[in-house]
Amino acid sequence: MTEEHAYDVLASRRVFDGRVLSVRSDRVLMPGGTDAQRDVVELPGAVGIVALRDDGRVLLVRQYRHPVRRRLWEIPAGLLDSTSETPQDAGERELFEEGGLRASGWHTLVDTLTSPGMSDETIRILLARGLTSIDADEEYSRFDEEAEMERSWGDLDEAVRWCLDGTLENGLTIAGLLAARVARETRFADLRPSSTPWRARRAGSTTDDGQR
C-alpha cells in the first residue's frame, strides 16, 4: 500500500489579521518534490442551532449578509466568543440573542467544514428542543443586525422543501435542516451529545479535543 504524502509546510507568512478572520499563505511540499502556494482563511469555530418545537416547527431568522448583499433566512448561528466557550455555551447564547428562547435538550446534529479548500472553519450544528420563551420582564437586548432581525416558525418538512427549491441558500442552514429531518426518522436516537469533542480551530492555534 502506497504511503500517503505528508504535504509538509515549508514556509508560512501572515497576510492579514482582521477583527474576525485572518489569512496566511503557506508554501506546501507537493508530491514529486515541487512546492505550491496555499492561502488559508483562518476562522474561529461557530455553531448553528436547529430549534425544533414539539409541533414540528423550526425557527428561522432573516438578516442582512453583506458579502452577498442581501437578506437571508437562516437558522440561528454565531461564532464562538472565546477560546473557553463550548459549542453548547455558544448555542445557548445565540438562541437567546436571536430567538429569545431557551432549550432544555441539546444534541449534536452534524459537524461541517464550510470550505476546506480555502478555510479551516468548522461549524457544529446543534439540535435544541424543549423550547421556552424568555420572560418579557427579563433583560434582553438586540444589537446591530439583530435589531432588525425577523423571526418565523416553519414546518420542518416545508423548510426542507425550501432547501431543495432554492428558497434557503445558507449552507449551514441547509445542512442543519436536512440533518434534523433525517434524525427525526429515528426519533433522534442516533444523535451525539452536544458535549461530544470536535475539531474546531481558532485562528493561529489548533486543538484535538475542540473544547474551546
XYZ file of N, CA, C and O in Angstrom:
848
model
N 0.845 -1.191 0.000
C 0.000 0.000 0.000
C 0.885 1.248 0.000
O 1.814 1.358 0.809
N 0.643 2.172 -0.897
C 1.461 3.374 -1.014
C 1.252 4.294 0.177
O 0.114 4.551 0.591
N 2.367 4.803 0.743
C 2.274 5.727 1.873
C 1.747 7.081 1.404
O 2.130 7.580 0.348
N 0.856 7.668 2.178
C 0.280 8.954 1.811
C 1.310 10.070 1.923
O 2.127 10.089 2.844
N 1.250 11.000 0.996
C 2.144 12.157 1.019
C 1.797 13.057 2.202
O 0.625 13.253 2.533
N 2.819 13.648 2.843
C 2.625 14.403 4.091
C 2.223 15.861 3.879
O 1.677 16.484 4.783
N 2.486 16.448 2.725
C 2.175 17.858 2.454
C 2.748 18.778 3.544
O 2.048 19.578 4.145
N 4.038 18.634 3.814
C 4.700 19.460 4.825
C 4.649 20.937 4.438
O 4.759 21.291 3.258
N 4.515 21.813 5.441
C 4.547 23.257 5.223
C 6.006 23.709 5.289
O 6.656 23.602 6.337
N 6.513 24.214 4.183
C 7.907 24.637 4.099
C 8.112 26.040 4.640
O 9.181 26.360 5.168
N 7.108 26.900 4.488
C 7.183 28.279 4.971
C 5.754 28.796 5.115
O 4.831 28.341 4.436
N 5.593 29.754 6.025
C 4.261 30.322 6.240
C 4.403 31.785 6.630
O 5.309 32.145 7.394
N 3.550 32.638 6.073
C 3.597 34.044 6.440
C 2.177 34.578 6.652
O 1.220 34.145 6.004
N 2.060 35.488 7.595
C 0.782 36.118 7.903
C 0.507 37.211 6.878
O 1.329 38.083 6.646
N -0.653 37.160 6.238
C -1.023 38.124 5.211
C -1.945 39.202 5.750
O -1.808 40.386 5.436
N -2.885 38.802 6.619
C -3.903 39.740 7.097
C -4.466 39.261 8.419
O -4.681 38.072 8.623
N -4.692 40.209 9.328
C -5.370 39.934 10.585
C -6.527 40.902 10.729
O -6.315 42.120 10.812
N -7.740 40.395 10.731
C -8.926 41.221 10.879
C -9.598 40.999 12.217
O -9.114 40.247 13.068
N -10.747 41.629 12.380
C -11.477 41.510 13.647
C -11.985 40.090 13.862
O -11.997 39.595 14.990
N -12.380 39.425 12.787
C -12.945 38.079 12.897
C -12.049 37.032 12.248
O -11.834 35.961 12.807
N -11.491 37.346 11.092
C -10.720 36.340 10.358
C -9.293 36.797 10.121
O -8.970 37.982 10.209
N -8.439 35.810 9.832
C -7.053 36.059 9.436
C -6.755 35.263 8.174
O -7.449 34.298 7.859
N -5.720 35.688 7.463
C -5.296 34.986 6.255
C -3.804 34.724 6.349
O -3.026 35.612 6.695
N -3.412 33.484 6.065
C -1.993 33.153 5.993
C -1.715 32.515 4.648
O -2.616 31.972 3.997
N -0.461 32.573 4.218
C -0.034 31.977 2.952
C 1.048 30.947 3.254
O 2.080 31.281 3.852
N 0.801 29.693 2.886
C 1.741 28.598 3.132
C 2.396 28.152 1.828
O 1.763 28.180 0.767
N 3.661 27.744 1.926
C 4.323 27.027 0.839
C 4.325 25.557 1.229
O 4.893 25.173 2.265
N 3.682 24.721 0.436
C 3.423 23.333 0.802
C 4.159 22.391 -0.145
O 4.146 22.584 -1.375
N 4.807 21.384 0.445
C 5.522 20.387 -0.343
C 4.517 19.461 -1.030
O 3.688 18.822 -0.385
N 4.607 19.396 -2.366
C 3.677 18.597 -3.151
C 4.314 17.264 -3.541
O 5.540 17.099 -3.486
N 3.501 16.286 -3.930
C 4.069 15.028 -4.426
C 4.997 15.286 -5.615
O 4.719 16.125 -6.464
N 6.121 14.588 -5.653
C 7.081 14.783 -6.732
C 8.166 15.786 -6.396
O 9.070 16.019 -7.206
N 8.058 16.431 -5.219
C 9.118 17.321 -4.768
C 8.929 18.785 -5.078
O 9.744 19.617 -4.685
N 7.887 19.150 -5.816
C 7.620 20.566 -6.064
C 6.902 21.171 -4.857
O 6.479 20.463 -3.939
N 6.782 22.491 -4.851
C 6.013 23.141 -3.792
C 4.990 24.083 -4.419
O 5.146 24.515 -5.568
N 3.941 24.380 -3.653
C 2.853 25.211 -4.158
C 2.370 26.140 -3.060
O 2.489 25.842 -1.867
N 1.811 27.262 -3.466
C 1.252 28.225 -2.520
C -0.187 27.845 -2.193
O -0.989 27.572 -3.077
N -0.504 27.838 -0.912
C -1.852 27.592 -0.442
C -2.238 28.702 0.539
O -1.631 28.832 1.603
N -3.221 29.507 0.166
C -3.692 30.600 1.010
C -4.862 30.098 1.854
O -5.793 29.453 1.328
N -4.813 30.383 3.144
C -5.775 29.822 4.091
C -6.460 30.941 4.869
O -5.801 31.799 5.461
N -7.795 30.926 4.857
C -8.584 31.834 5.685
C -8.814 31.151 7.027
O -9.396 30.063 7.089
N -8.335 31.778 8.101
C -8.483 31.215 9.439
C -9.685 31.852 10.128
O -9.804 33.079 10.186
N -10.568 31.027 10.623
C -11.779 31.492 11.295
C -11.986 30.723 12.591
O -11.625 29.537 12.684
N -12.562 31.354 13.592
C -12.865 30.643 14.829
C -14.004 29.661 14.591
O -14.711 29.730 13.589
N -14.188 28.743 15.500
C -15.312 27.834 15.414
C -16.633 28.573 15.516
O -16.707 29.699 16.010
N -17.694 27.948 15.028
C -19.020 28.556 15.054
C -20.060 27.473 15.317
O -19.778 26.279 15.219
N -21.261 27.918 15.645
C -22.372 26.993 15.862
C -23.599 27.458 15.088
O -23.784 28.649 14.834
N -24.419 26.497 14.700
C -25.750 26.766 14.187
C -26.733 25.983 15.036
O -26.377 24.949 15.613
N -27.956 26.468 15.146
C -28.941 25.836 16.021
C -30.237 25.574 15.269
O -30.856 26.514 14.751
N -30.627 24.297 15.177
C -31.960 23.945 14.709
C -32.847 23.879 15.945
O -32.768 22.931 16.730
N -33.658 24.917 16.145
C -34.560 24.993 17.290
C -35.899 24.387 16.868
O -36.619 24.968 16.062
N -36.206 23.214 17.389
C -37.359 22.440 16.937
C -38.404 22.336 18.033
O -38.129 21.833 19.129
N -39.611 22.815 17.743
C -40.710 22.723 18.699
C -41.350 21.336 18.655
O -41.153 20.572 17.716
N -42.156 21.034 19.663
C -42.830 19.748 19.729
C -43.812 19.554 18.577
O -44.124 18.416 18.209
N -44.313 20.654 18.001
C -45.260 20.548 16.890
C -44.568 20.419 15.534
O -45.215 20.454 14.483
N -43.236 20.256 15.539
C -42.500 20.037 14.303
C -42.100 21.290 13.560
O -41.643 21.210 12.413
N -42.221 22.455 14.179
C -41.854 23.705 13.521
C -40.474 24.148 13.990
O -40.102 23.944 15.152
N -39.716 24.757 13.065
C -38.355 25.193 13.347
C -38.263 26.716 13.229
O -38.990 27.342 12.447
N -37.345 27.274 13.995
C -37.140 28.725 13.990
C -36.192 29.120 12.865
O -35.105 28.555 12.724
N -36.600 30.112 12.072
C -35.737 30.728 11.071
C -35.671 32.222 11.345
O -36.665 32.827 11.773
N -34.504 32.798 11.123
C -34.324 34.235 11.298
C -33.825 34.820 9.985
O -33.112 34.166 9.218
N -34.192 36.054 9.702
C -33.807 36.716 8.455
C -32.936 37.915 8.793
O -33.336 38.792 9.563
N -31.740 37.945 8.211
C -30.838 39.058 8.480
C -29.994 39.377 7.250
O -29.834 38.560 6.354
N -29.441 40.568 7.255
C -28.628 41.063 6.144
C -27.242 40.441 6.202
O -26.597 40.425 7.252
N -26.783 39.934 5.050
C -25.437 39.371 4.920
C -24.686 40.193 3.883
O -24.946 40.106 2.687
N -23.735 40.976 4.348
C -23.102 41.959 3.474
C -22.328 41.356 2.302
O -22.396 41.887 1.191
N -21.555 40.265 2.471
C -20.802 39.746 1.322
C -21.678 39.403 0.120
O -21.234 39.549 -1.028
N -22.921 38.956 0.356
C -23.809 38.638 -0.771
C -24.834 39.746 -1.006
O -25.667 39.646 -1.916
N -24.794 40.782 -0.176
C -25.603 41.994 -0.328
C -27.110 41.719 -0.380
O -27.845 42.315 -1.167
N -27.561 40.821 0.469
C -28.995 40.603 0.580
C -29.321 39.955 1.919
O -28.435 39.495 2.632
N -30.607 39.915 2.229
C -31.085 39.304 3.465
C -31.402 37.833 3.216
O -32.021 37.493 2.213
N -30.990 36.981 4.159
C -31.178 35.544 4.022
C -31.955 34.995 5.212
O -31.771 35.437 6.350
N -32.811 34.011 4.936
C -33.450 33.240 6.005
C -32.500 32.124 6.418
O -31.983 31.392 5.581
N -32.254 32.011 7.724
C -31.260 31.086 8.252
C -31.732 30.528 9.592
O -32.627 31.083 10.231
N -31.081 29.469 10.046
C -31.225 29.065 11.432
C -30.348 29.990 12.278
O -29.392 30.586 11.769
N -30.650 30.166 13.570
C -29.771 30.968 14.430
C -28.348 30.409 14.417
O -28.153 29.189 14.397
N -27.354 31.297 14.429
C -25.964 30.854 14.350
C -25.053 31.974 14.832
O -25.451 33.143 14.890
N -23.808 31.614 15.143
C -22.838 32.625 15.535
C -21.487 32.022 15.838
O -21.334 30.800 15.979
N -20.484 32.892 15.940
C -19.120 32.478 16.246
C -18.963 32.196 17.732
O -19.680 32.740 18.569
N -17.994 31.335 18.056
C -17.595 31.197 19.449
C -16.956 32.505 19.896
O -16.143 33.081 19.180
N -17.316 32.969 21.075
C -16.837 34.265 21.553
C -15.466 34.208 22.203
O -14.795 35.229 22.337
N -15.045 33.027 22.656
C -13.760 32.930 23.343
C -13.218 31.515 23.189
O -13.941 30.594 22.780
N -11.952 31.333 23.532
C -11.327 30.021 23.420
C -11.861 29.049 24.463
O -11.635 27.847 24.363
N -12.550 29.540 25.485
C -13.083 28.673 26.530
C -14.558 28.340 26.326
O -15.111 27.525 27.060
N -15.205 28.961 25.333
C -16.630 28.745 25.128
C -16.868 27.421 24.396
O -16.294 27.166 23.346
N -17.729 26.562 24.940
C -18.062 25.300 24.299
C -19.144 25.528 23.243
O -19.835 26.558 23.266
N -19.347 24.568 22.332
C -20.417 24.716 21.345
C -21.788 24.940 21.992
O -22.560 25.783 21.518
N -22.097 24.192 23.060
C -23.403 24.390 23.682
C -23.508 25.759 24.333
O -24.555 26.402 24.279
N -22.421 26.230 24.961
C -22.435 27.585 25.523
C -22.786 28.601 24.441
O -23.619 29.481 24.634
N -22.113 28.479 23.293
C -22.364 29.409 22.192
C -23.783 29.236 21.658
O -24.454 30.219 21.329
N -24.241 27.991 21.578
C -25.588 27.742 21.098
C -26.644 28.349 21.999
O -27.624 28.949 21.523
N -26.450 28.214 23.296
C -27.404 28.796 24.241
C -27.436 30.310 24.121
O -28.508 30.932 24.160
N -26.254 30.914 23.959
C -26.187 32.367 23.827
C -26.870 32.838 22.548
O -27.659 33.791 22.568
N -26.577 32.177 21.432
C -27.159 32.603 20.161
C -28.672 32.371 20.123
O -29.412 33.186 19.561
N -29.133 31.278 20.705
C -30.576 31.023 20.737
C -31.288 32.082 21.566
O -32.389 32.517 21.225
N -30.643 32.525 22.631
C -31.190 33.596 23.463
C -31.190 34.924 22.709
O -32.205 35.628 22.660
N -30.055 35.256 22.078
C -29.922 36.557 21.432
C -30.767 36.677 20.173
O -31.360 37.723 19.914
N -30.814 35.625 19.370
C -31.500 35.711 18.082
C -32.939 35.209 18.127
O -33.768 35.633 17.318
N -33.223 34.322 19.071
C -34.564 33.755 19.116
C -35.375 34.079 20.344
O -36.574 33.806 20.389
N -34.730 34.648 21.380
C -35.445 34.902 22.617
C -35.915 33.621 23.270
O -36.972 33.577 23.905
N -35.110 32.551 23.155
C -35.515 31.229 23.615
C -34.446 30.579 24.483
O -33.263 30.906 24.389
N -34.903 29.641 25.293
C -34.019 28.708 25.981
C -34.455 27.299 25.616
O -35.598 27.073 25.242
N -33.509 26.340 25.733
C -33.810 24.944 25.415
C -33.352 24.051 26.559
O -32.302 24.289 27.165
N -34.124 23.023 26.840
C -33.761 22.078 27.910
C -33.023 20.864 27.367
O -32.397 20.120 28.133
N -33.082 20.648 26.056
C -32.404 19.499 25.459
C -31.514 19.899 24.304
O -31.949 20.609 23.398
N -30.255 19.428 24.345
C -29.281 19.779 23.313
C -28.590 18.513 22.798
O -28.180 17.666 23.594
N -28.459 18.393 21.467
C -27.713 17.305 20.853
C -26.947 17.850 19.639
O -27.281 18.906 19.100
N -25.932 17.110 19.228
C -25.179 17.445 18.020
C -25.851 16.806 16.816
O -26.082 15.592 16.803
N -26.165 17.610 15.822
C -26.680 17.085 14.559
C -25.541 16.707 13.624
O -25.389 15.550 13.236
N -24.723 17.684 13.231
C -23.593 17.432 12.332
C -22.480 18.427 12.625
O -22.718 19.517 13.143
N -21.261 18.033 12.275
C -20.116 18.939 12.220
C -19.753 19.107 10.756
O -19.684 18.129 10.007
N -19.516 20.339 10.340
C -19.255 20.585 8.927
C -18.068 21.517 8.730
O -17.897 22.484 9.478
N -17.240 21.195 7.737
C -16.181 22.088 7.263
C -16.779 22.904 6.134
O -17.149 22.356 5.096
N -16.878 24.212 6.322
C -17.650 25.018 5.378
C -17.007 25.122 4.004
O -17.702 25.107 2.989
N -15.688 25.250 3.945
C -14.989 25.356 2.651
C -13.541 24.929 2.850
O -12.627 25.762 2.854
N -13.292 23.619 3.023
C -11.964 23.149 3.422
C -10.877 23.354 2.374
O -9.698 23.181 2.686
N -11.251 23.741 1.161
C -10.238 24.046 0.172
C -9.574 25.394 0.379
O -8.509 25.665 -0.194
N -10.183 26.253 1.209
C -9.614 27.585 1.424
C -9.691 28.074 2.860
O -9.076 29.074 3.184
N -10.435 27.373 3.725
C -10.631 27.861 5.089
C -10.586 26.702 6.074
O -10.931 25.561 5.735
N -10.178 27.012 7.319
C -10.157 25.996 8.375
C -11.428 26.034 9.234
O -11.503 25.376 10.265
N -12.452 26.768 8.797
C -13.646 26.950 9.622
C -14.411 25.639 9.824
O -14.698 24.910 8.875
N -14.731 25.363 11.085
C -15.570 24.232 11.460
C -16.822 24.761 12.136
O -16.747 25.640 13.002
N -17.983 24.231 11.739
C -19.242 24.634 12.359
C -19.927 23.395 12.920
O -20.078 22.385 12.222
N -20.313 23.475 14.171
C -21.137 22.429 14.783
C -22.589 22.886 14.749
O -22.917 23.989 15.199
N -23.454 22.028 14.219
C -24.878 22.344 14.166
C -25.583 21.517 15.235
O -25.489 20.280 15.250
N -26.251 22.209 16.127
C -26.895 21.609 17.282
C -28.402 21.543 17.105
O -28.998 22.400 16.445
N -29.008 20.545 17.715
C -30.457 20.448 17.793
C -30.879 20.896 19.181
O -30.388 20.373 20.186
N -31.773 21.882 19.240
C -32.286 22.396 20.513
C -33.766 22.055 20.614
O -34.552 22.407 19.731
N -34.149 21.382 21.704
C -35.546 21.008 21.915
C -35.948 21.381 23.340
O -35.120 21.798 24.135
N -37.223 21.223 23.641
C -37.716 21.659 24.949
C -37.627 23.160 25.075
O -37.051 23.683 26.031
N -38.196 23.871 24.098
C -38.019 25.317 23.997
C -38.991 26.077 24.878
O -40.165 25.721 24.990
N -38.491 27.141 25.489
C -39.335 28.071 26.240
C -38.937 29.492 25.877
O -37.759 29.774 25.646
N -39.924 30.381 25.817
C -39.661 31.786 25.504
C -39.115 32.506 26.725
O -39.439 32.171 27.869
N -38.280 33.525 26.461
C -37.751 34.364 27.532
C -38.887 35.214 28.103
O -39.708 35.761 27.363
N -38.948 35.325 29.429
C -39.970 36.151 30.060
C -39.843 37.591 29.596
O -38.749 38.118 29.420
N -40.971 38.259 29.413
C -40.980 39.633 28.901
C -40.219 40.588 29.796
O -39.654 41.582 29.329
N -40.193 40.325 31.111
C -39.535 41.252 32.017
C -38.059 40.928 32.211
O -37.357 41.586 32.968
N -37.561 39.898 31.503
C -36.150 39.536 31.623
C -35.310 40.415 30.718
O -35.738 40.798 29.626
N -34.104 40.736 31.156
C -33.205 41.576 30.366
C -32.895 40.903 29.037
O -32.430 39.772 28.973
N -33.195 41.594 27.949
C -32.986 41.019 26.620
C -32.816 42.155 25.626
O -33.713 42.963 25.446
N -31.645 42.239 25.002
C -31.348 43.335 24.089
C -30.927 42.776 22.748
O -30.371 41.688 22.639
N -31.155 43.570 21.695
C -30.759 43.204 20.342
C -29.911 44.337 19.775
O -30.283 45.498 19.845
N -28.764 43.963 19.220
C -27.819 44.956 18.763
C -27.511 44.763 17.282
O -27.639 43.674 16.737
N -27.069 45.863 16.643
C -26.589 45.830 15.264
C -27.600 45.128 14.357
O -28.753 45.502 14.319
N -27.143 44.066 13.611
C -28.042 43.419 12.665
C -29.199 42.724 13.360
O -30.264 42.507 12.764
N -29.029 42.364 14.640
C -30.111 41.708 15.365
C -31.269 42.660 15.640
O -32.398 42.224 15.889
N -31.004 43.961 15.570
C -32.052 44.938 15.865
C -33.197 44.865 14.870
O -34.346 45.149 15.211
N -32.919 44.485 13.618
C -33.974 44.374 12.601
C -34.215 42.929 12.170
O -34.885 42.666 11.180
N -33.687 41.994 12.922
C -33.825 40.592 12.571
C -35.279 40.137 12.643
O -35.972 40.383 13.618
N -35.731 39.480 11.586
C -37.075 38.908 11.561
C -37.023 37.461 12.037
O -36.040 36.767 11.824
N -38.110 37.012 12.648
C -38.212 35.615 13.068
C -39.452 34.993 12.458
O -40.472 35.647 12.298
N -39.356 33.706 12.154
C -40.520 32.990 11.634
C -40.394 31.518 11.994
O -39.278 30.980 12.051
N -41.525 30.873 12.235
C -41.554 29.437 12.505
C -42.129 28.728 11.295
O -43.190 29.089 10.794
N -41.416 27.717 10.801
C -41.880 26.955 9.646
C -41.862 25.467 9.932
O -41.030 24.980 10.712
N -42.776 24.738 9.314
C -42.791 23.294 9.449
C -41.492 22.703 8.909
O -40.997 23.137 7.860
N -40.920 21.734 9.617
C -39.624 21.178 9.222
C -39.669 20.603 7.813
O -38.744 20.816 7.021
N -40.728 19.876 7.472
C -40.823 19.306 6.123
C -40.880 20.400 5.059
O -40.261 20.289 4.002
N -41.600 21.468 5.354
C -41.675 22.579 4.405
C -40.317 23.266 4.283
O -39.901 23.656 3.185
N -39.616 23.413 5.419
C -38.296 24.037 5.389
C -37.325 23.216 4.547
O -36.467 23.772 3.842
N -37.442 21.891 4.593
C -36.603 21.032 3.752
C -36.915 21.272 2.280
O -36.003 21.338 1.438
N -38.189 21.439 1.945
C -38.546 21.753 0.556
C -37.940 23.082 0.129
O -37.521 23.242 -1.023
N -37.895 24.045 1.052
C -37.265 25.334 0.732
C -35.780 25.169 0.447
O -35.205 25.900 -0.362
N -35.137 24.205 1.131
C -33.725 23.920 0.831
C -33.573 23.408 -0.591
O -32.636 23.781 -1.310
N -34.492 22.544 -1.012
C -34.370 21.899 -2.312
C -34.790 22.786 -3.468
O -34.317 22.613 -4.600
N -35.693 23.754 -3.207
C -36.139 24.612 -4.319
C -35.363 25.921 -4.416
O -35.651 26.762 -5.262
N -34.353 26.097 -3.543
C -33.501 27.276 -3.625
C -33.951 28.455 -2.794
O -33.288 29.493 -2.782
N -35.057 28.322 -2.080
C -35.514 29.421 -1.223
C -34.513 29.701 -0.115
O -34.217 30.858 0.203
N -33.977 28.644 0.490
C -32.945 28.766 1.516
C -31.590 28.473 0.877
O -31.436 27.461 0.177
N -30.606 29.354 1.120
C -29.301 29.241 0.463
C -28.131 29.095 1.425
O -27.054 28.663 1.020
N -28.313 29.477 2.668
C -27.220 29.416 3.628
C -26.814 27.960 3.871
O -27.641 27.117 4.195
N -25.511 27.673 3.719
C -25.041 26.296 3.771
C -25.293 25.594 5.083
O -25.735 24.435 5.114
N -24.991 26.245 6.206
C -25.188 25.579 7.489
C -26.669 25.378 7.780
O -27.057 24.414 8.445
N -27.517 26.290 7.276
C -28.960 26.137 7.435
C -29.452 24.903 6.702
O -30.215 24.086 7.242
N -29.009 24.734 5.454
C -29.409 23.575 4.671
C -28.928 22.292 5.331
O -29.687 21.318 5.478
N -27.668 22.248 5.764
C -27.128 21.058 6.412
C -27.902 20.726 7.689
O -28.231 19.562 7.945
N -28.207 21.752 8.479
C -28.900 21.525 9.739
C -30.316 21.027 9.551
O -30.764 20.093 10.232
N -31.051 21.630 8.622
C -32.437 21.230 8.404
C -32.538 19.831 7.811
O -33.387 19.032 8.226
N -31.683 19.514 6.849
C -31.700 18.175 6.272
C -31.315 17.126 7.321
O -31.920 16.047 7.387
N -30.317 17.438 8.144
C -29.909 16.502 9.194
C -31.028 16.301 10.213
O -31.265 15.177 10.674
N -31.705 17.371 10.572
C -32.798 17.257 11.538
C -33.933 16.408 10.978
O -34.548 15.606 11.702
N -34.212 16.586 9.688
C -35.283 15.797 9.060
C -34.933 14.318 9.069
O -35.787 13.462 9.342
N -33.688 13.960 8.769
C -33.258 12.565 8.794
C -33.277 12.029 10.224
O -33.741 10.910 10.482
N -32.764 12.825 11.169
C -32.699 12.380 12.558
C -34.086 12.129 13.143
O -34.260 11.262 13.999
N -35.064 12.876 12.678
C -36.421 12.693 13.189
C -36.978 11.320 12.843
O -37.831 10.781 13.556
N -36.487 10.723 11.751
C -36.953 9.399 11.338
C -36.644 8.344 12.397
O -37.357 7.342 12.501
N -35.565 8.532 13.136
C -35.199 7.591 14.201
C -35.537 8.161 15.577
O -35.018 7.682 16.578
N -36.388 9.177 15.590
C -36.769 9.848 16.834
C -35.537 10.339 17.581
O -35.466 10.280 18.801
N -34.543 10.772 16.804
C -33.315 11.390 17.319
C -32.480 10.437 18.173
O -31.641 10.865 18.962
N -32.671 9.126 17.973
C -31.994 8.144 18.812
C -30.499 8.065 18.552
O -29.732 7.656 19.429
N -30.043 8.420 17.347
C -28.638 8.225 16.974
C -27.786 9.477 17.128
O -26.617 9.487 16.732
N -28.332 10.534 17.689
C -27.585 11.791 17.779
C -26.536 11.736 18.883
O -26.725 11.113 19.929
N -25.430 12.438 18.631
C -24.370 12.561 19.631
C -24.732 13.621 20.662
O -25.475 14.560 20.363
N -24.190 13.511 21.876
C -24.386 14.587 22.861
C -23.783 15.893 22.357
O -22.846 15.895 21.550
N -24.310 17.006 22.844
C -23.770 18.310 22.434
C -22.351 18.519 22.946
O -21.628 19.372 22.435
N -21.931 17.732 23.938
C -20.586 17.865 24.504
C -19.545 17.012 23.791
O -18.374 17.002 24.179
N -19.948 16.290 22.737
C -19.003 15.448 22.002
C -17.824 16.281 21.504
O -18.019 17.354 20.935
N -16.578 15.825 21.718
C -15.419 16.592 21.235
C -15.501 16.849 19.733
O -16.003 16.027 18.969
N -14.978 18.005 19.321
C -14.966 18.350 17.901
C -13.618 18.933 17.551
O -12.793 19.201 18.424
N -13.399 19.127 16.250
C -12.087 19.543 15.770
C -12.085 20.992 15.320
O -11.505 21.336 14.297
N -12.715 21.856 16.093
C -12.710 23.277 15.753
C -11.302 23.839 15.856
O -10.498 23.389 16.653
N -11.023 24.833 15.064
C -9.727 25.513 15.110
C -9.953 27.005 15.225
O -10.753 27.592 14.503
N -9.267 27.633 16.166
C -9.302 29.082 16.279
C -8.074 29.637 15.593
O -7.002 29.039 15.634
N -8.225 30.770 14.929
C -7.144 31.347 14.139
C -5.843 31.381 14.929
O -5.795 31.862 16.057
N -4.778 30.825 14.330
C -3.461 30.860 14.947
C -3.195 29.727 15.905
O -2.148 29.676 16.518
N -4.150 28.801 16.082
C -3.933 27.704 17.013
C -4.696 26.486 16.534
O -5.559 26.548 15.682
N -4.332 25.331 17.112
C -5.046 24.096 16.794
C -5.382 23.387 18.085
O -4.784 23.624 19.132
N -6.364 22.480 17.992
C -6.746 21.695 19.159
C -7.242 20.347 18.701
O -7.809 20.228 17.618
N -7.020 19.320 19.491
C -7.519 17.998 19.152
C -8.886 17.731 19.737
O -9.695 17.020 19.164
N -9.168 18.296 20.916
C -10.438 17.952 21.545
C -11.530 18.970 21.271
O -12.702 18.709 21.497
N -11.188 20.157 20.801
C -12.181 21.130 20.385
C -12.945 21.793 21.496
O -13.832 22.604 21.240
N -12.664 21.480 22.745
C -13.402 22.132 23.825
C -12.786 23.494 24.095
O -11.880 23.650 24.905
N -13.328 24.502 23.418
C -12.678 25.807 23.374
C -13.534 26.836 24.071
O -14.704 26.847 23.941
